[in-house]
Amino acid sequence: MTVEQAVGAILICWLWGLGCGAIFALFRNCWSRWIN
Amino acid sequence: MNRRFVRRVLVLLLSALVGALLAGRSDAVEYRWQVTTGARDFVTSEPTCEKVARAAGMLNSNREATNIIPSFCSVNPLPLTVGQSFSVNYRVVTPASSVTGVQVTLLAVLAEEQGAMPMTAVLETWSYQRVLILCACLLVFVVGFNTTRAL
């Protein structure tokens, strides 16, 4: 694995987290009624 | 639509866009060609066969040489897969009506395992380094998640 690949993997994970966080925030109201 | 909703959608779209760009970049393959013509020798890293041919002086615009580049590129299709290489001699009639032998040799396909891209100090494949990278990935995932969740 090259440095470039490692940096890419970390960046992609960060963006993945950003995306998942955004999805979570967008749909929080949808599933809050099921959770609570 | 409130501003918070718009902000979340924008972050989602932006992260998808940058992620797609990064994914595309990770597949990028770089070529290095040694081109030898009668006139000059040079190294180029053009990504397509047509560009390599043009760099070698094969012109496709004059009437006599209309099919030079398509025929050259049908013999030498690009992109190649990693590790492939070839060397070919091809005779070209240039616009100045001189006949030139052009040799195009693929020196290297620079891709993930070759470790020859600009940034490339190759990480030694020790397991603790992989674990470290995995931990870093998890950490940045959590950071990213919390960043947008709170928006």
mmCIF file of C-alpha atoms in Angstrom:
data_model
loop_
_atom_site.group_PDB
_atom_site.id
_atom_site.type_symbol
_atom_site.label_atom_id
_atom_site.label_comp_id
_atom_site.label_asym_id
_atom_site.label_seq_id
_atom_site.Cartn_x
_atom_site.Cartn_y
_atom_site.Cartn_z
ATOM 1 C CA MET A 1 0.000 0.000 0.000
ATOM 2 C CA THR A 2 1.360 3.387 -0.957
ATOM 3 C CA VAL A 3 1.129 6.592 1.030
ATOM 4 C CA GLU A 4 -1.239 7.899 -1.598
ATOM 5 C CA GLN A 5 -3.559 4.942 -1.140
ATOM 6 C CA ALA A 6 -3.488 5.291 2.645
ATOM 7 C CA VAL A 7 -4.321 8.989 2.444
ATOM 8 C CA GLY A 8 -7.057 8.179 -0.077
ATOM 9 C CA ALA A 9 -8.543 5.528 2.198
ATOM 10 C CA ILE A 10 -8.611 7.940 5.142
ATOM 11 C CA LEU A 11 -10.175 10.691 3.033
ATOM 12 C CA ILE A 12 -12.815 8.341 1.675
ATOM 13 C CA CYS A 13 -13.637 7.185 5.205
ATOM 14 C CA TRP A 14 -14.000 10.790 6.320
ATOM 15 C CA LEU A 15 -16.313 11.561 3.411
ATOM 16 C CA TRP A 16 -18.218 8.379 4.108
ATOM 17 C CA GLY A 17 -18.687 9.585 7.672
ATOM 18 C CA LEU A 18 -19.829 12.975 6.424
ATOM 19 C CA GLY A 19 -22.349 11.332 4.114
ATOM 20 C CA CYS A 20 -23.637 8.936 6.750
ATOM 21 C CA GLY A 21 -23.926 11.772 9.241
ATOM 22 C CA ALA A 22 -25.883 13.831 6.751
ATOM 23 C CA ILE A 23 -28.210 10.907 5.993
ATOM 24 C CA PHE A 24 -28.649 10.276 9.710
ATOM 25 C CA ALA A 25 -29.472 13.927 10.286
ATOM 26 C CA LEU A 26 -31.839 14.086 7.324
ATOM 27 C CA PHE A 27 -33.858 11.043 8.316
ATOM 28 C CA ARG A 28 -33.616 11.392 12.082
ATOM 29 C CA ASN A 29 -37.194 12.602 12.250
ATOM 30 C CA CYS A 30 -38.372 9.596 10.244
ATOM 31 C CA TRP A 31 -37.083 6.926 12.549
ATOM 32 C CA SER A 32 -37.272 8.822 15.844
ATOM 33 C CA ARG A 33 -40.924 7.826 16.142
ATOM 34 C CA TRP A 34 -39.947 4.163 15.808
ATOM 35 C CA ILE A 35 -37.105 4.441 18.289
ATOM 36 C CA ASN A 36 -39.012 6.411 20.915
ATOM 37 C CA MET B 1 -37.536 23.961 3.468
ATOM 38 C CA ASN B 2 -35.539 25.275 6.357
ATOM 39 C CA ARG B 3 -31.895 26.211 6.212
ATOM 40 C CA ARG B 4 -30.759 23.239 8.259
ATOM 41 C CA PHE B 5 -32.285 20.833 5.743
ATOM 42 C CA VAL B 6 -30.606 22.643 2.834
ATOM 43 C CA ARG B 7 -27.281 22.547 4.684
ATOM 44 C CA ARG B 8 -27.513 18.797 5.240
ATOM 45 C CA VAL B 9 -28.421 18.122 1.628
ATOM 46 C CA LEU B 10 -25.526 20.282 0.462
ATOM 47 C CA VAL B 11 -23.053 18.433 2.684
ATOM 48 C CA LEU B 12 -24.395 15.109 1.440
ATOM 49 C CA LEU B 13 -24.078 16.136 -2.210
ATOM 50 C CA LEU B 14 -20.627 17.626 -1.700
ATOM 51 C CA SER B 15 -19.293 14.564 0.064
ATOM 52 C CA ALA B 16 -20.766 12.302 -2.629
ATOM 53 C CA LEU B 17 -19.150 14.432 -5.321
ATOM 54 C CA VAL B 18 -15.720 14.486 -3.708
ATOM 55 C CA GLY B 19 -15.987 10.774 -2.909
ATOM 56 C CA ALA B 20 -16.772 10.003 -6.532
ATOM 57 C CA LEU B 21 -13.825 12.107 -7.651
ATOM 58 C CA LEU B 22 -11.522 10.331 -5.221
ATOM 59 C CA ALA B 23 -12.787 6.938 -6.315
ATOM 60 C CA GLY B 24 -12.106 7.885 -9.914
ATOM 61 C CA ARG B 25 -8.637 9.074 -8.992
ATOM 62 C CA SER B 26 -7.808 5.830 -7.221
ATOM 63 C CA ASP B 27 -8.297 3.951 -10.490
ATOM 64 C CA ALA B 28 -6.017 6.265 -12.398
ATOM 65 C CA VAL B 29 -3.245 4.600 -14.316
ATOM 66 C CA GLU B 30 -0.264 6.505 -15.526
ATOM 67 C CA TYR B 31 1.763 5.450 -18.540
ATOM 68 C CA ARG B 32 5.289 6.280 -19.458
ATOM 69 C CA TRP B 33 6.218 5.862 -23.077
ATOM 70 C CA GLN B 34 9.610 5.966 -24.688
ATOM 71 C CA VAL B 35 9.050 7.294 -28.183
ATOM 72 C CA THR B 36 11.842 6.939 -30.696
ATOM 73 C CA THR B 37 11.484 8.588 -34.079
ATOM 74 C CA GLY B 38 13.958 9.461 -36.768
ATOM 75 C CA ALA B 39 13.930 13.046 -35.599
ATOM 76 C CA ARG B 40 13.956 12.864 -31.829
ATOM 77 C CA ASP B 41 13.640 10.586 -28.842
ATOM 78 C CA PHE B 42 11.537 11.518 -25.887
ATOM 79 C CA VAL B 43 9.532 10.200 -22.989
ATOM 80 C CA THR B 44 5.879 11.038 -22.665
ATOM 81 C CA SER B 45 3.130 10.002 -20.316
ATOM 82 C CA GLU B 46 0.117 10.604 -22.524
ATOM 83 C CA PRO B 47 -2.944 8.650 -21.400
ATOM 84 C CA THR B 48 -4.419 7.739 -24.796
ATOM 85 C CA CYS B 49 -3.058 6.085 -27.873
ATOM 86 C CA GLU B 50 -4.068 9.028 -30.040
ATOM 87 C CA LYS B 51 -2.077 11.430 -27.899
ATOM 88 C CA VAL B 52 0.972 9.182 -27.927
ATOM 89 C CA ALA B 53 0.716 8.975 -31.695
ATOM 90 C CA ARG B 54 0.411 12.735 -32.062
ATOM 91 C CA ALA B 55 3.337 13.275 -29.716
ATOM 92 C CA ALA B 56 5.336 10.922 -31.950
ATOM 93 C CA GLY B 57 4.564 13.175 -34.903
ATOM 94 C CA MET B 58 1.867 11.101 -36.534
ATOM 95 C CA LEU B 59 -0.437 13.714 -37.926
ATOM 96 C CA ASN B 60 -3.967 12.854 -38.786
ATOM 97 C CA SER B 61 -5.032 16.036 -40.485
ATOM 98 C CA ASN B 62 -3.474 15.805 -43.936
ATOM 99 C CA ARG B 63 -5.063 13.782 -46.709
ATOM 100 C CA GLU B 64 -2.207 11.344 -47.161
ATOM 101 C CA ALA B 65 -2.079 10.309 -43.524
ATOM 102 C CA THR B 66 -5.762 10.194 -42.668
ATOM 103 C CA ASN B 67 -5.714 6.691 -41.319
ATOM 104 C CA ILE B 68 -2.343 6.637 -39.640
ATOM 105 C CA ILE B 69 -3.491 7.222 -36.107
ATOM 106 C CA PRO B 70 -6.550 4.954 -36.231
ATOM 107 C CA SER B 71 -4.479 2.132 -37.705
ATOM 108 C CA PHE B 72 -1.665 2.689 -35.229
ATOM 109 C CA CYS B 73 -4.097 2.658 -32.338
ATOM 110 C CA SER B 74 -5.896 -0.434 -33.556
ATOM 111 C CA VAL B 75 -2.554 -2.232 -33.372
ATOM 112 C CA ASN B 76 -1.725 -0.689 -30.002
ATOM 113 C CA PRO B 77 -4.940 -0.188 -28.080
ATOM 114 C CA LEU B 78 -4.937 1.726 -24.823
ATOM 115 C CA PRO B 79 -5.449 1.538 -21.936
ATOM 116 C CA LEU B 80 -3.401 -1.499 -21.189
ATOM 117 C CA THR B 81 -3.767 -3.459 -18.028
ATOM 118 C CA VAL B 82 -1.148 -3.164 -15.351
ATOM 119 C CA GLY B 83 2.073 -4.941 -16.159
ATOM 120 C CA GLN B 84 1.528 -5.189 -19.905
ATOM 121 C CA SER B 85 4.044 -3.648 -22.212
ATOM 122 C CA PHE B 86 4.939 -3.734 -25.844
ATOM 123 C CA SER B 87 7.340 -2.295 -28.309
ATOM 124 C CA VAL B 88 6.408 -1.708 -31.900
ATOM 125 C CA ASN B 89 7.981 -0.346 -35.013
ATOM 126 C CA TYR B 90 5.663 1.633 -37.203
ATOM 127 C CA ARG B 91 6.472 3.417 -40.393
ATOM 128 C CA VAL B 92 4.917 6.792 -40.868
ATOM 129 C CA VAL B 93 4.689 9.121 -43.818
ATOM 130 C CA THR B 94 4.999 12.607 -42.396
ATOM 131 C CA PRO B 95 3.548 15.709 -44.056
ATOM 132 C CA ALA B 96 7.043 16.546 -45.271
ATOM 133 C CA SER B 97 6.789 13.311 -47.288
ATOM 134 C CA SER B 98 9.719 11.699 -45.585
ATOM 135 C CA VAL B 99 9.383 8.194 -44.263
ATOM 136 C CA THR B 100 10.167 7.802 -40.620
ATOM 137 C CA GLY B 101 10.313 4.751 -38.485
ATOM 138 C CA VAL B 102 8.624 5.346 -35.186
ATOM 139 C CA GLN B 103 9.224 3.076 -32.293
ATOM 140 C CA VAL B 104 6.951 3.423 -29.322
ATOM 141 C CA THR B 105 7.884 1.478 -26.252
ATOM 142 C CA LEU B 106 5.842 1.349 -23.125
ATOM 143 C CA LEU B 107 8.404 1.823 -20.393
ATOM 144 C CA ALA B 108 6.088 1.360 -17.469
ATOM 145 C CA VAL B 109 2.522 1.384 -16.355
ATOM 146 C CA LEU B 110 2.570 3.314 -13.153
ATOM 147 C CA ALA B 111 -0.215 2.131 -10.958
ATOM 148 C CA GLU B 112 -0.925 1.038 -7.448
ATOM 149 C CA GLU B 113 1.567 -1.800 -7.133
ATOM 150 C CA GLN B 114 4.324 -0.089 -9.058
ATOM 151 C CA GLY B 115 4.823 2.609 -6.472
ATOM 152 C CA ALA B 116 6.092 5.135 -8.933
ATOM 153 C CA MET B 117 3.591 7.954 -8.699
ATOM 154 C CA PRO B 118 4.785 11.353 -7.494
ATOM 155 C CA MET B 119 3.800 10.919 -3.851
ATOM 156 C CA THR B 120 4.930 7.462 -3.489
ATOM 157 C CA ALA B 121 7.076 6.490 -0.647
ATOM 158 C CA VAL B 122 5.854 2.946 -0.432
ATOM 159 C CA LEU B 123 4.588 1.984 2.977
ATOM 160 C CA GLU B 124 6.066 -1.221 4.152
ATOM 161 C CA THR B 125 3.339 -3.763 4.479
ATOM 162 C CA TRP B 126 3.722 -4.381 8.161
ATOM 163 C CA SER B 127 0.525 -5.324 9.849
ATOM 164 C CA TYR B 128 0.691 -2.633 12.507
ATOM 165 C CA GLN B 129 0.738 0.009 9.797
ATOM 166 C CA ARG B 130 -2.400 -1.434 8.303
ATOM 167 C CA VAL B 131 -4.036 -1.479 11.716
ATOM 168 C CA LEU B 132 -2.948 2.114 12.196
ATOM 169 C CA ILE B 133 -4.507 3.126 8.888
ATOM 170 C CA LEU B 134 -7.691 1.245 9.757
ATOM 171 C CA CYS B 135 -7.879 3.055 13.109
ATOM 172 C CA ALA B 136 -7.323 6.366 11.373
ATOM 173 C CA CYS B 137 -10.107 5.509 8.941
ATOM 174 C CA LEU B 138 -12.504 4.692 11.784
ATOM 175 C CA LEU B 139 -11.538 7.863 13.615
ATOM 176 C CA VAL B 140 -12.103 10.122 10.653
ATOM 177 C CA PHE B 141 -15.366 8.330 9.931
ATOM 178 C CA VAL B 142 -16.610 9.148 13.429
ATOM 179 C CA VAL B 143 -15.363 12.717 13.130
ATOM 180 C CA GLY B 144 -17.129 13.133 9.797
ATOM 181 C CA PHE B 145 -20.298 11.533 11.102
ATOM 182 C CA ASN B 146 -20.454 13.801 14.130
ATOM 183 C CA THR B 147 -19.645 16.859 12.039
ATOM 184 C CA THR B 148 -22.663 16.509 9.810
ATOM 185 C CA ARG B 149 -24.992 14.940 12.334
ATOM 186 C CA ALA B 150 -24.772 18.112 14.366
ATOM 187 C CA LEU B 151 -25.478 20.447 11.455
#
